[in-house]
Tab-separated table of C-alpha atoms in Angstrom:
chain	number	residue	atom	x	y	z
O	1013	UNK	CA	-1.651	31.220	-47.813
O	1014	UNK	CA	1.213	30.771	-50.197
O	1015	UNK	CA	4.240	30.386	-48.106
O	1016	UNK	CA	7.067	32.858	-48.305
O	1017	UNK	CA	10.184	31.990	-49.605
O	1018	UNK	CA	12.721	33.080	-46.850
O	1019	UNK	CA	13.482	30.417	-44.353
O	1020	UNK	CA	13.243	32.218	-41.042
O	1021	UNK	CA	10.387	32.318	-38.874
O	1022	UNK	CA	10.261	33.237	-34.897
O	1023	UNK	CA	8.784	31.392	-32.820
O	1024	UNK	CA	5.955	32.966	-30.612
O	1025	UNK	CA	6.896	31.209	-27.308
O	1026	UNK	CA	9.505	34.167	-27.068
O	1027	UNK	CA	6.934	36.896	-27.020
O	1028	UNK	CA	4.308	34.857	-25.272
O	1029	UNK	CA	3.987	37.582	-22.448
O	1030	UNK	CA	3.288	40.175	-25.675
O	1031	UNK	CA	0.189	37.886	-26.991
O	1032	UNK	CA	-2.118	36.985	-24.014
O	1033	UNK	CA	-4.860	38.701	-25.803
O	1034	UNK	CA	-6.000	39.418	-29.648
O	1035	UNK	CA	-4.864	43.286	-29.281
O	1036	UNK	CA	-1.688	42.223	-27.635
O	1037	UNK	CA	-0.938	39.789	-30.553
O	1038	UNK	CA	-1.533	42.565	-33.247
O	1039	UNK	CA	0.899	44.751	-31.802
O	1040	UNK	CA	3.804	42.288	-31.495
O	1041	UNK	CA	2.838	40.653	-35.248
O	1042	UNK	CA	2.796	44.377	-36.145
O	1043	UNK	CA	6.702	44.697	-34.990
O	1044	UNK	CA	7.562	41.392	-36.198
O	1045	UNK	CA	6.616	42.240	-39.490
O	1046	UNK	CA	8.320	46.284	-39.170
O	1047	UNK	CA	11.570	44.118	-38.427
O	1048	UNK	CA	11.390	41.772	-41.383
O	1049	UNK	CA	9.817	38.518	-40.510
O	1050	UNK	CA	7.080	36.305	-42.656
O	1051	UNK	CA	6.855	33.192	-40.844
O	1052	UNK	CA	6.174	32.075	-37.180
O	1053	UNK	CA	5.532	29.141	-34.538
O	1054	UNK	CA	2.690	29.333	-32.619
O	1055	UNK	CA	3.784	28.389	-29.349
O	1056	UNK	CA	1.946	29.192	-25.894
O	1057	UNK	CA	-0.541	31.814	-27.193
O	1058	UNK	CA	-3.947	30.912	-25.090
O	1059	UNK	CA	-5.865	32.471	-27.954
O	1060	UNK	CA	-8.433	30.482	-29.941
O	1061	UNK	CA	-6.927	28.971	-33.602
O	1062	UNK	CA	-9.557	31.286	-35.473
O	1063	UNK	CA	-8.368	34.320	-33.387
O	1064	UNK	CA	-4.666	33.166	-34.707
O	1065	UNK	CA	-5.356	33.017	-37.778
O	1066	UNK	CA	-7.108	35.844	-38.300
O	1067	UNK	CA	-4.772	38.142	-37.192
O	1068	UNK	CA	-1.584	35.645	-39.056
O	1069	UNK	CA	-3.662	37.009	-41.998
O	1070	UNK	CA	-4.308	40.571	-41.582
O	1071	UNK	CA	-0.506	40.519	-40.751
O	1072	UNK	CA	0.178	38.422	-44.176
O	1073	UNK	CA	2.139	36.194	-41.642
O	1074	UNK	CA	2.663	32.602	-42.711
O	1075	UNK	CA	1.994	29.583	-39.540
O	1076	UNK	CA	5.138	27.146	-40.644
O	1077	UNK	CA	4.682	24.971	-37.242
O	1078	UNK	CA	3.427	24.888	-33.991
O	1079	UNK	CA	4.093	23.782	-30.803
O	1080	UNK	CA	1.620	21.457	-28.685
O	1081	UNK	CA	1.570	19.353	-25.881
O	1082	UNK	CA	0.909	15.554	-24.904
O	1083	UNK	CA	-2.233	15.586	-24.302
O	1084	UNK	CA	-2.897	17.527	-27.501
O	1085	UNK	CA	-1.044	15.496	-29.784
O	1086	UNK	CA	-3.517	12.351	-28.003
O	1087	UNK	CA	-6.454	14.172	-28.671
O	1088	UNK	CA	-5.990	13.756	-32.629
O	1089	UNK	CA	-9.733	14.507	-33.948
O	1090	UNK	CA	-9.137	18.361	-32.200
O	1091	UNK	CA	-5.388	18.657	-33.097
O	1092	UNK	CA	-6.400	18.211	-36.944
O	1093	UNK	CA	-8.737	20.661	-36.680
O	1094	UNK	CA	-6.549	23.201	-35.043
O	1095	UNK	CA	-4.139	23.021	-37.916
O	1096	UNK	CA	-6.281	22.847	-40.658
O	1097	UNK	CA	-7.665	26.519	-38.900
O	1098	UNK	CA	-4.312	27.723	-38.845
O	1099	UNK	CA	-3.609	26.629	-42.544
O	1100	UNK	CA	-0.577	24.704	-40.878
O	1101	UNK	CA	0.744	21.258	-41.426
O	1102	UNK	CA	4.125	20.611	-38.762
O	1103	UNK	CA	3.587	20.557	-35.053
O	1104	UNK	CA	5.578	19.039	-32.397
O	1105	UNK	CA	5.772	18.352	-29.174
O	1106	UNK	CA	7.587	20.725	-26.788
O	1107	UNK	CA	8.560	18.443	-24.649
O	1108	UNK	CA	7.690	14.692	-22.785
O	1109	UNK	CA	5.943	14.973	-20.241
O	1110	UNK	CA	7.479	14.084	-16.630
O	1111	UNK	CA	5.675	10.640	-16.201
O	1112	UNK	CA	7.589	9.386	-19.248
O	1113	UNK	CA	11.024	10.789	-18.576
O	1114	UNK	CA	11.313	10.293	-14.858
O	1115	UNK	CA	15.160	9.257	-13.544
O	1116	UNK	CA	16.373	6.806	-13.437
O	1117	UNK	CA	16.723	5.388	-16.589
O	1118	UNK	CA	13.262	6.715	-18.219
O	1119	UNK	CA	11.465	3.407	-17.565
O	1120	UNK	CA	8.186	4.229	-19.196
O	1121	UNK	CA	10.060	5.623	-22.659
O	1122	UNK	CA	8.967	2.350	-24.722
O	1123	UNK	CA	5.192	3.140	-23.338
O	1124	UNK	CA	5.436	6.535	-24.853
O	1125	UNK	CA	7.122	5.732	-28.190
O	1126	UNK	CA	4.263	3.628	-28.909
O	1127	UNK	CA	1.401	6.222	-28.058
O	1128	UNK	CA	3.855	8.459	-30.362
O	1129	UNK	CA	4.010	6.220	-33.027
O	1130	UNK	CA	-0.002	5.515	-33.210
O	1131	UNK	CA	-0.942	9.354	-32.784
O	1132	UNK	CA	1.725	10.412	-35.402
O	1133	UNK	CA	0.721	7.665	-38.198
O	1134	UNK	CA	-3.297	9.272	-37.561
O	1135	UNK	CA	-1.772	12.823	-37.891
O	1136	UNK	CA	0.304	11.971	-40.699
O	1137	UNK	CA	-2.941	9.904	-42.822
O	1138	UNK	CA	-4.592	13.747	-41.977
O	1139	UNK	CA	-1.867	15.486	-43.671
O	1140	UNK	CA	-0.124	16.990	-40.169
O	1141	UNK	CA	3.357	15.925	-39.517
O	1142	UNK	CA	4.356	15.719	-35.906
O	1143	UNK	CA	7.687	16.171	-34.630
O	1144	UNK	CA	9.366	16.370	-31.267
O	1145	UNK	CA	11.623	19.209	-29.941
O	1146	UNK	CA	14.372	17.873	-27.266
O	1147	UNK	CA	15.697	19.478	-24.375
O	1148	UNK	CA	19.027	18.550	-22.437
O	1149	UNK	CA	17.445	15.896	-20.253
O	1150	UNK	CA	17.023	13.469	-23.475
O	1151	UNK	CA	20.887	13.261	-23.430
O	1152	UNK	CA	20.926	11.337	-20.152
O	1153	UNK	CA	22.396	7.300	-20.805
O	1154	UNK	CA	19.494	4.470	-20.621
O	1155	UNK	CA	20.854	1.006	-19.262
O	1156	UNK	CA	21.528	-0.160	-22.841
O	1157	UNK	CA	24.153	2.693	-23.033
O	1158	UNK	CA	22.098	4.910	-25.705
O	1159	UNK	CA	20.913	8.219	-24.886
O	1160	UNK	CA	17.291	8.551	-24.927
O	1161	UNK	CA	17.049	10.971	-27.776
O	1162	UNK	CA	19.078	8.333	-29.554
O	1163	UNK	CA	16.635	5.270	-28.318
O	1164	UNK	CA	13.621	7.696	-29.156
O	1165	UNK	CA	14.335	8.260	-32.857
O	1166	UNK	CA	15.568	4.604	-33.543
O	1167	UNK	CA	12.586	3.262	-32.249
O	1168	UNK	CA	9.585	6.077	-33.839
O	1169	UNK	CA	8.990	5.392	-37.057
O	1170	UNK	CA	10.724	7.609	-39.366
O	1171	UNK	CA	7.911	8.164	-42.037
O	1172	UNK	CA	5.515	9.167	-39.424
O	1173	UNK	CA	7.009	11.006	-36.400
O	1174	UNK	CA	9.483	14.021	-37.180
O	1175	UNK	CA	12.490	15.620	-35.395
O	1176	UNK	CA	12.544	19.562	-34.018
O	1177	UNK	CA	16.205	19.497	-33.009
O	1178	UNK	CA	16.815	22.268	-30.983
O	1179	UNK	CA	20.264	23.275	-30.873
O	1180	UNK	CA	21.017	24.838	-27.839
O	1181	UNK	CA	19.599	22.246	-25.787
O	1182	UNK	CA	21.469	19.691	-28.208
O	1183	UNK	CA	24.684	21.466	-27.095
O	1184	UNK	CA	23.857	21.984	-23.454
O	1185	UNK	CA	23.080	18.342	-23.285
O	1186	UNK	CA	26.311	17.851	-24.203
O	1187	UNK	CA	26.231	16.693	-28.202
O	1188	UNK	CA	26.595	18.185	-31.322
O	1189	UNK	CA	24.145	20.122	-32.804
O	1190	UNK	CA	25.539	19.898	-36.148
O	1191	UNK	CA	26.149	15.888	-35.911
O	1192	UNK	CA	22.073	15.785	-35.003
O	1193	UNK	CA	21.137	17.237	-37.830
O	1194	UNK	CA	22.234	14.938	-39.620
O	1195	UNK	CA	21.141	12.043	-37.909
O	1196	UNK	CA	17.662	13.346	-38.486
O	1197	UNK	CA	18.079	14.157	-41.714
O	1198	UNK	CA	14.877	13.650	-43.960
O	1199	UNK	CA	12.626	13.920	-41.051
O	1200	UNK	CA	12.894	17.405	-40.082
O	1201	UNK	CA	11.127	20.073	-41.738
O	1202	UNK	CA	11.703	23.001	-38.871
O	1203	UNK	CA	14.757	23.361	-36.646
O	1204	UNK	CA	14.688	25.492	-33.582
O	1205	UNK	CA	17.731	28.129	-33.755
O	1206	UNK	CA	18.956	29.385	-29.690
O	1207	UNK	CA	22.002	30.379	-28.845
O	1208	UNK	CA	23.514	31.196	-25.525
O	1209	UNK	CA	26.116	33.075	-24.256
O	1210	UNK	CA	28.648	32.323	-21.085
O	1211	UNK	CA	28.131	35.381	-18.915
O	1212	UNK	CA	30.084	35.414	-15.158
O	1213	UNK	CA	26.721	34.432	-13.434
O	1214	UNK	CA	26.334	31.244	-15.907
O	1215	UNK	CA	24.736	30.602	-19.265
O	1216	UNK	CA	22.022	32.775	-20.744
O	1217	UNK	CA	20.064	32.432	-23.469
O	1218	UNK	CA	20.973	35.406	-26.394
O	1219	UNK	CA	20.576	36.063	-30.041
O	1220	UNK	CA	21.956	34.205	-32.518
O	1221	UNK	CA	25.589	34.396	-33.511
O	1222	UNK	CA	25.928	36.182	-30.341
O	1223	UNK	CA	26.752	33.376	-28.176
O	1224	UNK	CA	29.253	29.965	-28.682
O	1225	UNK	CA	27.185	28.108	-31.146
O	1226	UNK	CA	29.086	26.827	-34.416
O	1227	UNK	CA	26.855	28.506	-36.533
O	1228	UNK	CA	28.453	27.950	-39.756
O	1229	UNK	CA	27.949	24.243	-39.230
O	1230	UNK	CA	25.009	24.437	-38.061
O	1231	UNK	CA	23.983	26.230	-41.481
O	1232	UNK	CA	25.954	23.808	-43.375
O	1233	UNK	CA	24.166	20.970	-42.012
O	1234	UNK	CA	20.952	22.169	-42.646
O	1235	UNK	CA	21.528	22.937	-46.195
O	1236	UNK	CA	22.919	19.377	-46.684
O	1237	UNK	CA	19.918	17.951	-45.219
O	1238	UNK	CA	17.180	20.103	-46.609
O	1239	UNK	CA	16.029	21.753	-43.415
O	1240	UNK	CA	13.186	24.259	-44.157
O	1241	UNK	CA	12.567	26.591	-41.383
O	1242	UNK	CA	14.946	27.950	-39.008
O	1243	UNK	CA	12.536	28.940	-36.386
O	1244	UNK	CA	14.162	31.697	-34.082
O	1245	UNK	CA	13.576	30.709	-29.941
O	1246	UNK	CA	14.623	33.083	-27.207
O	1247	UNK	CA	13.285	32.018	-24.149
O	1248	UNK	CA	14.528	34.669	-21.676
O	1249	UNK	CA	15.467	38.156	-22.646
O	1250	UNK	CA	19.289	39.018	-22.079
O	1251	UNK	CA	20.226	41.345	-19.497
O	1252	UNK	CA	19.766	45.138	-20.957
O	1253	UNK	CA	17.722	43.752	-23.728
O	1254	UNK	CA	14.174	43.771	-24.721
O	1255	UNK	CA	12.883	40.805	-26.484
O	1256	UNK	CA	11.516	42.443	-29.283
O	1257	UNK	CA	15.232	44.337	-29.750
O	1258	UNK	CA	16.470	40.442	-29.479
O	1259	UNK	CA	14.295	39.184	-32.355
O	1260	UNK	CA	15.460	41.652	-34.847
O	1261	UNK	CA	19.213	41.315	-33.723
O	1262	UNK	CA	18.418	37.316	-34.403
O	1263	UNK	CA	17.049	38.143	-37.720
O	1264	UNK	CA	19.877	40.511	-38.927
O	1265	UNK	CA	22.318	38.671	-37.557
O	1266	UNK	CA	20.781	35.183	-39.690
O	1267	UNK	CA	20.463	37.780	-42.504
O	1268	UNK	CA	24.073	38.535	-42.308
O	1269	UNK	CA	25.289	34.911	-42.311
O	1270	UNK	CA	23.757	33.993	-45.889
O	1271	UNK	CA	20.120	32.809	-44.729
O	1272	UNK	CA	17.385	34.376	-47.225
């Protein structure tokens, strides 16, 4: 499928309760596209890749990424054929597994940079970029004084394993989501847009520019660096809210602020 030229997608981990089965995922790609959108992330839909895809195309709905796990990114001979089904080549990983990034200190993080770098550099000979999207935890100091995000993409190689900065968690860890972007800059091809807002009972997530986020920095660094996709992640409704009402708030509201 020819990929659309707007730069917004959603990401399907927000509406996961909405796809558990091929009818459900009709419906909700039906009022994705009534509100506007062209592009997702296929992120924690247990449906077969053909079933996916089938209904991505009756919907005319581009796959720009998806989201997999460890074990899937090992298993590189049934990963490749998972994207080539969804006519998709970005994936990351949503997140390291605990055995890696157990306190203190992450002391198995060199063991899994190297299983990331040899997976990624077989994806990457197939055509499939992998990336990797951070939470807060990455932010926490190693003995050398670096934080583990910062370790991680110093030590991946750069023409083989991608970044999926998400910038909430960037924030919430405590650094700057605009300043990130940049770091990775040439290596990421999707960035994950969440927002939150400070509410009296603590911090929830919300739509974007409905929160604290900088978002025109966040914009302007991802024009400088050539960012792609700006793949839209909710991943609790807000209080009052439906999900779906959420999505098309996010979309407007990105609509609003310049993005095509």
């Amino acid at each position: 499928m020819k990929l659309p030229d707007t730069q917004i997608a959603v990401t399907l981990f927000n509406l996961r309760y909405y796809c558990q089965t091929e009818s459900d995922l009709d419906k909700t790609l039906d009022k994705l596209c009534a509100i506007g959108y062209q592009a997702v992330q296929v992120s924690a839909i247990p449906l077969d890749a053909a079933v996916i895809r089938k209904q991505l195309d009756a919907h005319k709905l581009a796959c720009i990424a998806t989201h997999e796990s460890f074990a899937s990114m090992c298993d590189t001979a049934k990963l490749i054929d998972r994207m080539h089904t969804l006519d998709c080549d970005f994936a990351a990983m949503g997140s390291m597994p605990t055995e890696y990034s157990a306190s203190p200190h992450f002391p198995r993080l060199d063991e899994f940079i190297s299983i990331v770098n040899e997976k990624c550099a077989i994806l990457k000979d197939a055509g499939i970029r992998f990336g990797y999207h951070n939470h807060d935890f990455e932010f926490m100091k190693l003995d050398n004084g670096q934080t583990a995000l910062d370790y991680f993409y110093e030590k991946t190689d750069p023409k083989s394993v991608y970044a999926e900065i998400d910038v909430h968690w960037v924030t919430r860890g405590g650094g700057s989501p605009a300043t990130w972007i940049r770091k990775v800059a040439n290596r990421m091809c999707v960035v994950h847009f969440k927002d939150f807002a400070r509410l009296p009972e603590g911090p929830r997530f919300c739509e974007i520019g409905e929160g604290n986020l900088d978002w025109p920095e966040i914009l302007k660094a991802c024009r400088e660096t050539g960012v792609r996709w700006y793949s839209i992640e909710q991943d609790q409704e807000m209080p009052g809210r439906g999900i779906f009402e959420s999505m098309k708030i996010s979309y407007n509201n990105l609509k609003a602020m310049g993005v095509k």
